[in-house]
Amino acid sequence: MTETRLEIAQIPVLQDNYLFLIHDPVSGETGIVDPALEDETVNALGARGWQPTYIFNTHHHWDHVGANLALKERYELQIIGPAADRDRIPGIDIAVGEGDRIHLGDHAAEVLFVPGHTSGHIAYHFADDQALFCGDTLFAMGCGRLFEGTPDEMWSSLSKLMLLPDETAVYCAHEYTMANGRFALTVDPENNDLIARMNDVERLRADGVPTVPTSIGLEKTTNPFMRPMSEHIQETIGMVGAPIPKVFAEVRKRKDNF
Ligand code: ZN
Ligand code: FE
């Protein structure tokens, strides 16, 4: 275990994206996770006096890599991104895949390959710090749209994340929680944990408070995309006893049409 915790700053950008800065106070090393916009990133770093050493990209979409090249020009930093997508990550220096380890000072992150939203999507898991940066794979009560992957791929990616400890803080890249929760209630209407969570979320969002980070434990009890094995969900959508990946696919399809 490292003795100091990573400092994590969360900055809302664009309509509903979050930019994350991760900082090791001992070495001074700082990572920028999925920078969409240059000015907002520069201001957030400057306000904290942090010098960036790395960009961590989860996938190639513009709202996650938009500021890569501008930031690389401005600072001495290296860009880490998915090996499977090296041609689509602007300025990539370090291409990583499943099981690779990245260090920010003494803090290690393991790379998880989690395709589904895009074919090359990865997540960064800082196990000792109990923090997961998962881009657009897992959201609070939701999961990413399947732009380039199959339901089976996304289900195995989410299954991989479900193996992480319940206390793991999940830093997902969008504040989609309210809309996700409204959908979740349509397929899992009698889930008391979900109903209670939505009450909290409505209160928080009314005050403009972020609902991110969430946690693996909370998602396992309230996120319908992590619960296709729930008999109640299966009953609600008329698929009792169907193969779990098929149930997942149906829930994803219903969300697309919600
Ligand atoms: Zn995306
Ligand atoms: Fe996104």
PDB file of C-alpha atoms and ligand atoms in Angstrom:
ATOM      1  CA  MET A   1       0.000   0.000   0.000  1.00  0.00           C
ATOM      2  CA  THR A   2       1.243   3.476  -0.756  1.00  0.00           C
ATOM      3  CA  GLU A   3       1.203   5.783   2.224  1.00  0.00           C
ATOM      4  CA  THR A   4      -0.363   8.820   0.659  1.00  0.00           C
ATOM      5  CA  ARG A   5      -3.544   8.791  -1.306  1.00  0.00           C
ATOM      6  CA  LEU A   6      -3.847  10.075  -4.797  1.00  0.00           C
ATOM      7  CA  GLU A   7      -5.565  13.438  -4.998  1.00  0.00           C
ATOM      8  CA  ILE A   8      -8.370  13.381  -7.527  1.00  0.00           C
ATOM      9  CA  ALA A   9      -9.988  16.522  -8.946  1.00  0.00           C
ATOM     10  CA  GLN A  10     -13.235  16.286 -10.874  1.00  0.00           C
ATOM     11  CA  ILE A  11     -14.171  19.119 -13.244  1.00  0.00           C
ATOM     12  CA  PRO A  12     -17.437  19.292 -15.215  1.00  0.00           C
ATOM     13  CA  VAL A  13     -16.865  20.235 -18.863  1.00  0.00           C
ATOM     14  CA  LEU A  14     -19.071  20.474 -21.955  1.00  0.00           C
ATOM     15  CA  GLN A  15     -22.698  19.473 -21.431  1.00  0.00           C
ATOM     16  CA  ASP A  16     -22.225  16.517 -19.107  1.00  0.00           C
ATOM     17  CA  ASN A  17     -18.586  15.316 -19.274  1.00  0.00           C
ATOM     18  CA  TYR A  18     -16.210  15.055 -16.341  1.00  0.00           C
ATOM     19  CA  LEU A  19     -12.516  15.758 -16.642  1.00  0.00           C
ATOM     20  CA  PHE A  20     -10.372  14.143 -13.936  1.00  0.00           C
ATOM     21  CA  LEU A  21      -6.947  15.183 -12.699  1.00  0.00           C
ATOM     22  CA  ILE A  22      -5.039  12.643 -10.610  1.00  0.00           C
ATOM     23  CA  HIS A  23      -2.095  13.832  -8.577  1.00  0.00           C
ATOM     24  CA  ASP A  24       0.532  12.101  -6.473  1.00  0.00           C
ATOM     25  CA  PRO A  25       1.624  14.666  -3.885  1.00  0.00           C
ATOM     26  CA  VAL A  26       4.905  12.845  -3.166  1.00  0.00           C
ATOM     27  CA  SER A  27       6.403  12.727  -6.663  1.00  0.00           C
ATOM     28  CA  GLY A  28       4.321  15.597  -8.022  1.00  0.00           C
ATOM     29  CA  GLU A  29       3.320  13.450 -10.983  1.00  0.00           C
ATOM     30  CA  THR A  30      -0.079  14.330 -12.394  1.00  0.00           C
ATOM     31  CA  GLY A  31      -2.344  12.591 -14.875  1.00  0.00           C
ATOM     32  CA  ILE A  32      -5.142  14.079 -16.934  1.00  0.00           C
ATOM     33  CA  VAL A  33      -7.921  11.610 -17.697  1.00  0.00           C
ATOM     34  CA  ASP A  34      -9.722  12.138 -21.028  1.00  0.00           C
ATOM     35  CA  PRO A  35      -9.246  15.873 -21.713  1.00  0.00           C
ATOM     36  CA  ALA A  36     -11.890  17.241 -24.075  1.00  0.00           C
ATOM     37  CA  LEU A  37     -10.998  20.919 -23.874  1.00  0.00           C
ATOM     38  CA  GLU A  38      -7.654  22.700 -23.579  1.00  0.00           C
ATOM     39  CA  ASP A  39      -8.602  25.853 -21.655  1.00  0.00           C
ATOM     40  CA  GLU A  40     -10.613  24.078 -18.960  1.00  0.00           C
ATOM     41  CA  THR A  41      -7.781  21.588 -18.428  1.00  0.00           C
ATOM     42  CA  VAL A  42      -5.100  24.277 -18.264  1.00  0.00           C
ATOM     43  CA  ASN A  43      -7.153  26.310 -15.792  1.00  0.00           C
ATOM     44  CA  ALA A  44      -7.864  23.309 -13.582  1.00  0.00           C
ATOM     45  CA  LEU A  45      -4.172  22.374 -13.475  1.00  0.00           C
ATOM     46  CA  GLY A  46      -3.095  25.968 -12.866  1.00  0.00           C
ATOM     47  CA  ALA A  47      -5.566  26.471 -10.016  1.00  0.00           C
ATOM     48  CA  ARG A  48      -3.900  23.569  -8.195  1.00  0.00           C
ATOM     49  CA  GLY A  49      -0.323  24.276  -9.256  1.00  0.00           C
ATOM     50  CA  TRP A  50      -0.058  20.825 -10.810  1.00  0.00           C
ATOM     51  CA  GLN A  51       2.280  20.045 -13.729  1.00  0.00           C
ATOM     52  CA  PRO A  52       0.902  17.235 -15.891  1.00  0.00           C
ATOM     53  CA  THR A  53       3.123  14.271 -16.708  1.00  0.00           C
ATOM     54  CA  TYR A  54       0.596  12.031 -18.447  1.00  0.00           C
ATOM     55  CA  ILE A  55      -2.684  11.998 -20.287  1.00  0.00           C
ATOM     56  CA  PHE A  56      -4.685   8.829 -19.681  1.00  0.00           C
ATOM     57  CA  ASN A  57      -7.108   8.182 -22.560  1.00  0.00           C
ATOM     58  CA  THR A  58      -9.844   5.557 -22.259  1.00  0.00           C
ATOM     59  CA  HIS A  59     -11.047   5.661 -25.870  1.00  0.00           C
ATOM     60  CA  HIS A  60     -10.840   7.718 -29.047  1.00  0.00           C
ATOM     61  CA  HIS A  61     -14.062   9.771 -28.966  1.00  0.00           C
ATOM     62  CA  TRP A  62     -13.475  13.530 -29.355  1.00  0.00           C
ATOM     63  CA  ASP A  63     -14.972  14.387 -25.960  1.00  0.00           C
ATOM     64  CA  HIS A  64     -12.152  12.302 -24.426  1.00  0.00           C
ATOM     65  CA  VAL A  65      -9.129  13.144 -26.619  1.00  0.00           C
ATOM     66  CA  GLY A  66     -10.034  16.576 -28.020  1.00  0.00           C
ATOM     67  CA  ALA A  67      -7.282  18.453 -26.165  1.00  0.00           C
ATOM     68  CA  ASN A  68      -4.528  15.795 -26.494  1.00  0.00           C
ATOM     69  CA  LEU A  69      -2.377  17.571 -29.084  1.00  0.00           C
ATOM     70  CA  ALA A  70      -2.767  21.080 -27.674  1.00  0.00           C
ATOM     71  CA  LEU A  71      -1.821  19.877 -24.180  1.00  0.00           C
ATOM     72  CA  LYS A  72       1.118  17.905 -25.524  1.00  0.00           C
ATOM     73  CA  GLU A  73       2.393  21.040 -27.201  1.00  0.00           C
ATOM     74  CA  ARG A  74       1.990  23.100 -24.042  1.00  0.00           C
ATOM     75  CA  TYR A  75       3.425  20.679 -21.466  1.00  0.00           C
ATOM     76  CA  GLU A  76       6.084  17.992 -21.328  1.00  0.00           C
ATOM     77  CA  LEU A  77       3.768  15.049 -21.009  1.00  0.00           C
ATOM     78  CA  GLN A  78       3.231  11.618 -22.469  1.00  0.00           C
ATOM     79  CA  ILE A  79      -0.036  10.285 -23.773  1.00  0.00           C
ATOM     80  CA  ILE A  80      -1.165   6.821 -22.682  1.00  0.00           C
ATOM     81  CA  GLY A  81      -3.958   5.132 -24.610  1.00  0.00           C
ATOM     82  CA  PRO A  82      -5.373   1.833 -25.842  1.00  0.00           C
ATOM     83  CA  ALA A  83      -2.996  -0.194 -28.024  1.00  0.00           C
ATOM     84  CA  ALA A  84      -5.958  -1.526 -29.979  1.00  0.00           C
ATOM     85  CA  ASP A  85      -6.768   2.061 -30.953  1.00  0.00           C
ATOM     86  CA  ARG A  86      -3.315   3.525 -31.393  1.00  0.00           C
ATOM     87  CA  ASP A  87      -4.210   4.961 -34.824  1.00  0.00           C
ATOM     88  CA  ARG A  88      -7.188   6.837 -33.395  1.00  0.00           C
ATOM     89  CA  ILE A  89      -5.582   8.402 -30.301  1.00  0.00           C
ATOM     90  CA  PRO A  90      -3.984  11.737 -31.270  1.00  0.00           C
ATOM     91  CA  GLY A  91      -0.346  11.981 -30.138  1.00  0.00           C
ATOM     92  CA  ILE A  92      -0.235   8.589 -28.393  1.00  0.00           C
ATOM     93  CA  ASP A  93       3.186   7.760 -26.861  1.00  0.00           C
ATOM     94  CA  ILE A  94       2.480   4.702 -24.715  1.00  0.00           C
ATOM     95  CA  ALA A  95       0.072   2.082 -26.087  1.00  0.00           C
ATOM     96  CA  VAL A  96      -1.336  -0.237 -23.412  1.00  0.00           C
ATOM     97  CA  GLY A  97      -3.650  -3.229 -23.139  1.00  0.00           C
ATOM     98  CA  GLU A  98      -5.105  -5.743 -20.681  1.00  0.00           C
ATOM     99  CA  GLY A  99      -2.874  -6.324 -17.657  1.00  0.00           C
ATOM    100  CA  ASP A 100      -0.348  -3.560 -18.386  1.00  0.00           C
ATOM    101  CA  ARG A 101       0.692  -1.433 -15.425  1.00  0.00           C
ATOM    102  CA  ILE A 102       1.202   2.324 -15.383  1.00  0.00           C
ATOM    103  CA  HIS A 103       2.748   4.244 -12.490  1.00  0.00           C
ATOM    104  CA  LEU A 104       1.965   7.697 -11.202  1.00  0.00           C
ATOM    105  CA  GLY A 105       4.699   8.090  -8.620  1.00  0.00           C
ATOM    106  CA  ASP A 106       4.331   5.011  -6.400  1.00  0.00           C
ATOM    107  CA  HIS A 107       0.707   4.500  -7.393  1.00  0.00           C
ATOM    108  CA  ALA A 108       0.103   1.681  -9.831  1.00  0.00           C
ATOM    109  CA  ALA A 109      -2.804   1.421 -12.242  1.00  0.00           C
ATOM    110  CA  GLU A 110      -3.692  -1.778 -13.994  1.00  0.00           C
ATOM    111  CA  VAL A 111      -5.141  -1.515 -17.479  1.00  0.00           C
ATOM    112  CA  LEU A 112      -8.387  -3.385 -18.140  1.00  0.00           C
ATOM    113  CA  PHE A 113      -9.532  -4.032 -21.713  1.00  0.00           C
ATOM    114  CA  VAL A 114     -13.272  -3.272 -21.731  1.00  0.00           C
ATOM    115  CA  PRO A 115     -14.563  -3.152 -25.330  1.00  0.00           C
ATOM    116  CA  GLY A 116     -18.216  -2.554 -26.189  1.00  0.00           C
ATOM    117  CA  HIS A 117     -18.735   1.216 -26.385  1.00  0.00           C
ATOM    118  CA  THR A 118     -15.751   1.270 -28.775  1.00  0.00           C
ATOM    119  CA  SER A 119     -13.647  -1.651 -29.981  1.00  0.00           C
ATOM    120  CA  GLY A 120     -10.495  -0.472 -28.183  1.00  0.00           C
ATOM    121  CA  HIS A 121     -11.889   0.910 -24.923  1.00  0.00           C
ATOM    122  CA  ILE A 122      -9.753   0.522 -21.787  1.00  0.00           C
ATOM    123  CA  ALA A 123     -10.105   1.434 -18.096  1.00  0.00           C
ATOM    124  CA  TYR A 124      -7.471   2.279 -15.496  1.00  0.00           C
ATOM    125  CA  HIS A 125      -7.729   0.629 -12.088  1.00  0.00           C
ATOM    126  CA  PHE A 126      -5.671   2.053  -9.209  1.00  0.00           C
ATOM    127  CA  ALA A 127      -6.180  -0.909  -6.867  1.00  0.00           C
ATOM    128  CA  ASP A 128      -4.399   0.478  -3.775  1.00  0.00           C
ATOM    129  CA  ASP A 129      -6.265   3.756  -4.165  1.00  0.00           C
ATOM    130  CA  GLN A 130      -9.572   1.999  -4.840  1.00  0.00           C
ATOM    131  CA  ALA A 131     -10.229   4.131  -7.908  1.00  0.00           C
ATOM    132  CA  LEU A 132     -11.404   3.143 -11.368  1.00  0.00           C
ATOM    133  CA  PHE A 133     -11.391   5.446 -14.404  1.00  0.00           C
ATOM    134  CA  CYS A 134     -13.675   3.717 -16.876  1.00  0.00           C
ATOM    135  CA  GLY A 135     -14.524   6.340 -19.504  1.00  0.00           C
ATOM    136  CA  ASP A 136     -17.801   5.482 -21.223  1.00  0.00           C
ATOM    137  CA  THR A 137     -17.977   1.785 -20.299  1.00  0.00           C
ATOM    138  CA  LEU A 138     -19.822   1.913 -16.968  1.00  0.00           C
ATOM    139  CA  PHE A 139     -21.979   4.827 -15.806  1.00  0.00           C
ATOM    140  CA  ALA A 140     -23.992   5.384 -12.658  1.00  0.00           C
ATOM    141  CA  MET A 141     -27.024   3.112 -13.269  1.00  0.00           C
ATOM    142  CA  GLY A 142     -26.024   2.824 -16.926  1.00  0.00           C
ATOM    143  CA  CYS A 143     -23.433   1.709 -19.445  1.00  0.00           C
ATOM    144  CA  GLY A 144     -22.054   3.104 -22.690  1.00  0.00           C
ATOM    145  CA  ARG A 145     -23.889   2.828 -25.965  1.00  0.00           C
ATOM    146  CA  LEU A 146     -22.672   0.002 -28.175  1.00  0.00           C
ATOM    147  CA  PHE A 147     -21.167   1.997 -31.022  1.00  0.00           C
ATOM    148  CA  GLU A 148     -18.577  -0.586 -32.038  1.00  0.00           C
ATOM    149  CA  GLY A 149     -19.170  -3.643 -29.900  1.00  0.00           C
ATOM    150  CA  THR A 150     -21.677  -6.423 -29.414  1.00  0.00           C
ATOM    151  CA  PRO A 151     -23.842  -6.902 -26.331  1.00  0.00           C
ATOM    152  CA  ASP A 152     -21.732  -9.990 -25.505  1.00  0.00           C
ATOM    153  CA  GLU A 153     -18.554  -7.919 -25.507  1.00  0.00           C
ATOM    154  CA  MET A 154     -20.053  -5.229 -23.297  1.00  0.00           C
ATOM    155  CA  TRP A 155     -21.482  -7.807 -20.919  1.00  0.00           C
ATOM    156  CA  SER A 156     -18.068  -9.440 -20.497  1.00  0.00           C
ATOM    157  CA  SER A 157     -16.477  -6.016 -19.976  1.00  0.00           C
ATOM    158  CA  LEU A 158     -19.009  -5.143 -17.257  1.00  0.00           C
ATOM    159  CA  SER A 159     -18.577  -8.620 -15.738  1.00  0.00           C
ATOM    160  CA  LYS A 160     -14.860  -7.888 -15.454  1.00  0.00           C
ATOM    161  CA  LEU A 161     -15.578  -4.640 -13.599  1.00  0.00           C
ATOM    162  CA  MET A 162     -18.005  -6.446 -11.271  1.00  0.00           C
ATOM    163  CA  LEU A 163     -15.050  -8.487  -9.979  1.00  0.00           C
ATOM    164  CA  LEU A 164     -13.408  -5.366  -8.529  1.00  0.00           C
ATOM    165  CA  PRO A 165     -13.902  -4.707  -4.794  1.00  0.00           C
ATOM    166  CA  ASP A 166     -17.272  -3.144  -3.880  1.00  0.00           C
ATOM    167  CA  GLU A 167     -15.542  -0.099  -2.335  1.00  0.00           C
ATOM    168  CA  THR A 168     -13.870   0.817  -5.639  1.00  0.00           C
ATOM    169  CA  ALA A 169     -14.784   4.399  -6.540  1.00  0.00           C
ATOM    170  CA  VAL A 170     -15.986   4.574 -10.138  1.00  0.00           C
ATOM    171  CA  TYR A 171     -14.997   7.756 -11.953  1.00  0.00           C
ATOM    172  CA  CYS A 172     -17.092   7.571 -15.089  1.00  0.00           C
ATOM    173  CA  ALA A 173     -16.825  10.213 -17.779  1.00  0.00           C
ATOM    174  CA  HIS A 174     -20.405  11.511 -17.927  1.00  0.00           C
ATOM    175  CA  GLU A 175     -23.137  12.762 -15.590  1.00  0.00           C
ATOM    176  CA  TYR A 176     -25.933  10.661 -17.112  1.00  0.00           C
ATOM    177  CA  THR A 177     -27.224   9.441 -13.768  1.00  0.00           C
ATOM    178  CA  MET A 178     -30.688  10.991 -13.730  1.00  0.00           C
ATOM    179  CA  ALA A 179     -31.693   9.742 -17.197  1.00  0.00           C
ATOM    180  CA  ASN A 180     -30.111   6.351 -16.486  1.00  0.00           C
ATOM    181  CA  GLY A 181     -32.025   6.013 -13.243  1.00  0.00           C
ATOM    182  CA  ARG A 182     -35.348   6.845 -14.876  1.00  0.00           C
ATOM    183  CA  PHE A 183     -34.740   4.054 -17.353  1.00  0.00           C
ATOM    184  CA  ALA A 184     -33.520   1.664 -14.660  1.00  0.00           C
ATOM    185  CA  LEU A 185     -36.843   2.030 -12.835  1.00  0.00           C
ATOM    186  CA  THR A 186     -38.704   0.796 -15.927  1.00  0.00           C
ATOM    187  CA  VAL A 187     -36.923  -2.579 -15.921  1.00  0.00           C
ATOM    188  CA  ASP A 188     -36.326  -2.942 -12.168  1.00  0.00           C
ATOM    189  CA  PRO A 189     -39.294  -1.069 -10.651  1.00  0.00           C
ATOM    190  CA  GLU A 190     -39.472  -2.895  -7.307  1.00  0.00           C
ATOM    191  CA  ASN A 191     -35.773  -2.658  -6.432  1.00  0.00           C
ATOM    192  CA  ASN A 192     -35.793  -0.758  -3.141  1.00  0.00           C
ATOM    193  CA  ASP A 193     -32.096   0.095  -3.365  1.00  0.00           C
ATOM    194  CA  LEU A 194     -32.742   1.624  -6.777  1.00  0.00           C
ATOM    195  CA  ILE A 195     -35.787   3.561  -5.584  1.00  0.00           C
ATOM    196  CA  ALA A 196     -33.842   4.933  -2.605  1.00  0.00           C
ATOM    197  CA  ARG A 197     -30.895   5.837  -4.804  1.00  0.00           C
ATOM    198  CA  MET A 198     -33.091   7.721  -7.257  1.00  0.00           C
ATOM    199  CA  ASN A 199     -34.507   9.772  -4.395  1.00  0.00           C
ATOM    200  CA  ASP A 200     -30.945  10.716  -3.420  1.00  0.00           C
ATOM    201  CA  VAL A 201     -29.989  11.440  -7.021  1.00  0.00           C
ATOM    202  CA  GLU A 202     -32.978  13.709  -7.588  1.00  0.00           C
ATOM    203  CA  ARG A 203     -32.077  15.713  -4.500  1.00  0.00           C
ATOM    204  CA  LEU A 204     -28.396  15.961  -5.456  1.00  0.00           C
ATOM    205  CA  ARG A 205     -29.070  16.982  -9.044  1.00  0.00           C
ATOM    206  CA  ALA A 206     -31.631  19.583  -7.976  1.00  0.00           C
ATOM    207  CA  ASP A 207     -28.748  21.189  -6.040  1.00  0.00           C
ATOM    208  CA  GLY A 208     -26.311  20.728  -8.941  1.00  0.00           C
ATOM    209  CA  VAL A 209     -24.204  18.222  -6.974  1.00  0.00           C
ATOM    210  CA  PRO A 210     -22.336  15.546  -8.998  1.00  0.00           C
ATOM    211  CA  THR A 211     -23.412  11.927  -8.557  1.00  0.00           C
ATOM    212  CA  VAL A 212     -19.976  10.755  -9.722  1.00  0.00           C
ATOM    213  CA  PRO A 213     -17.971   8.956  -8.432  1.00  0.00           C
ATOM    214  CA  THR A 214     -20.202   6.009  -7.778  1.00  0.00           C
ATOM    215  CA  SER A 215     -18.946   2.627  -6.522  1.00  0.00           C
ATOM    216  CA  ILE A 216     -18.845  -0.922  -7.818  1.00  0.00           C
ATOM    217  CA  GLY A 217     -20.940  -2.070  -4.843  1.00  0.00           C
ATOM    218  CA  LEU A 218     -23.653   0.498  -5.467  1.00  0.00           C
ATOM    219  CA  GLU A 219     -23.764  -0.329  -9.179  1.00  0.00           C
ATOM    220  CA  LYS A 220     -24.065  -4.052  -8.489  1.00  0.00           C
ATOM    221  CA  THR A 221     -27.262  -3.429  -6.504  1.00  0.00           C
ATOM    222  CA  THR A 222     -28.882  -0.698  -8.643  1.00  0.00           C
ATOM    223  CA  ASN A 223     -27.500  -0.738 -12.211  1.00  0.00           C
ATOM    224  CA  PRO A 224     -29.754  -2.872 -14.469  1.00  0.00           C
ATOM    225  CA  PHE A 225     -26.817  -3.470 -16.840  1.00  0.00           C
ATOM    226  CA  MET A 226     -25.028  -5.267 -14.019  1.00  0.00           C
ATOM    227  CA  ARG A 227     -28.170  -7.162 -13.008  1.00  0.00           C
ATOM    228  CA  PRO A 228     -29.385  -9.245 -15.988  1.00  0.00           C
ATOM    229  CA  MET A 229     -29.294 -12.236 -13.615  1.00  0.00           C
ATOM    230  CA  SER A 230     -32.009 -10.623 -11.470  1.00  0.00           C
ATOM    231  CA  GLU A 231     -35.166 -12.669 -11.604  1.00  0.00           C
ATOM    232  CA  HIS A 232     -37.191  -9.545 -11.103  1.00  0.00           C
ATOM    233  CA  ILE A 233     -35.675  -7.807 -14.143  1.00  0.00           C
ATOM    234  CA  GLN A 234     -36.132 -10.984 -16.193  1.00  0.00           C
ATOM    235  CA  GLU A 235     -39.779 -11.121 -15.144  1.00  0.00           C
ATOM    236  CA  THR A 236     -40.376  -7.453 -15.923  1.00  0.00           C
ATOM    237  CA  ILE A 237     -39.047  -7.799 -19.481  1.00  0.00           C
ATOM    238  CA  GLY A 238     -40.540 -11.256 -20.071  1.00  0.00           C
ATOM    239  CA  MET A 239     -37.285 -13.216 -20.238  1.00  0.00           C
ATOM    240  CA  VAL A 240     -37.329 -15.499 -17.196  1.00  0.00           C
ATOM    241  CA  GLY A 241     -34.601 -18.126 -17.521  1.00  0.00           C
ATOM    242  CA  ALA A 242     -33.112 -16.676 -20.721  1.00  0.00           C
ATOM    243  CA  PRO A 243     -29.303 -16.707 -21.116  1.00  0.00           C
ATOM    244  CA  ILE A 244     -27.796 -13.819 -19.132  1.00  0.00           C
ATOM    245  CA  PRO A 245     -26.066 -12.147 -22.123  1.00  0.00           C
ATOM    246  CA  LYS A 246     -29.401 -12.192 -23.993  1.00  0.00           C
ATOM    247  CA  VAL A 247     -31.111 -10.469 -21.075  1.00  0.00           C
ATOM    248  CA  PHE A 248     -28.341  -7.895 -21.013  1.00  0.00           C
ATOM    249  CA  ALA A 249     -28.769  -7.316 -24.770  1.00  0.00           C
ATOM    250  CA  GLU A 250     -32.509  -6.768 -24.352  1.00  0.00           C
ATOM    251  CA  VAL A 251     -32.015  -4.281 -21.508  1.00  0.00           C
ATOM    252  CA  ARG A 252     -29.451  -2.387 -23.630  1.00  0.00           C
ATOM    253  CA  LYS A 253     -31.873  -2.352 -26.580  1.00  0.00           C
ATOM    254  CA  ARG A 254     -34.670  -0.981 -24.422  1.00  0.00           C
ATOM    255  CA  LYS A 255     -32.398   1.779 -23.170  1.00  0.00           C
ATOM    256  CA  ASP A 256     -31.513   2.734 -26.770  1.00  0.00           C
ATOM    257  CA  ASN A 257     -35.215   3.167 -27.464  1.00  0.00           C
ATOM    258  CA  PHE A 258     -36.123   4.786 -24.138  1.00  0.00           C
TER     259      PHE A 258
HETATM  260 ZN    ZN B   1     -17.439   7.795 -25.855  1.00  0.00          ZN
HETATM  261 FE    FE B   2     -17.962  10.269 -23.904  1.00  0.00          FE
END
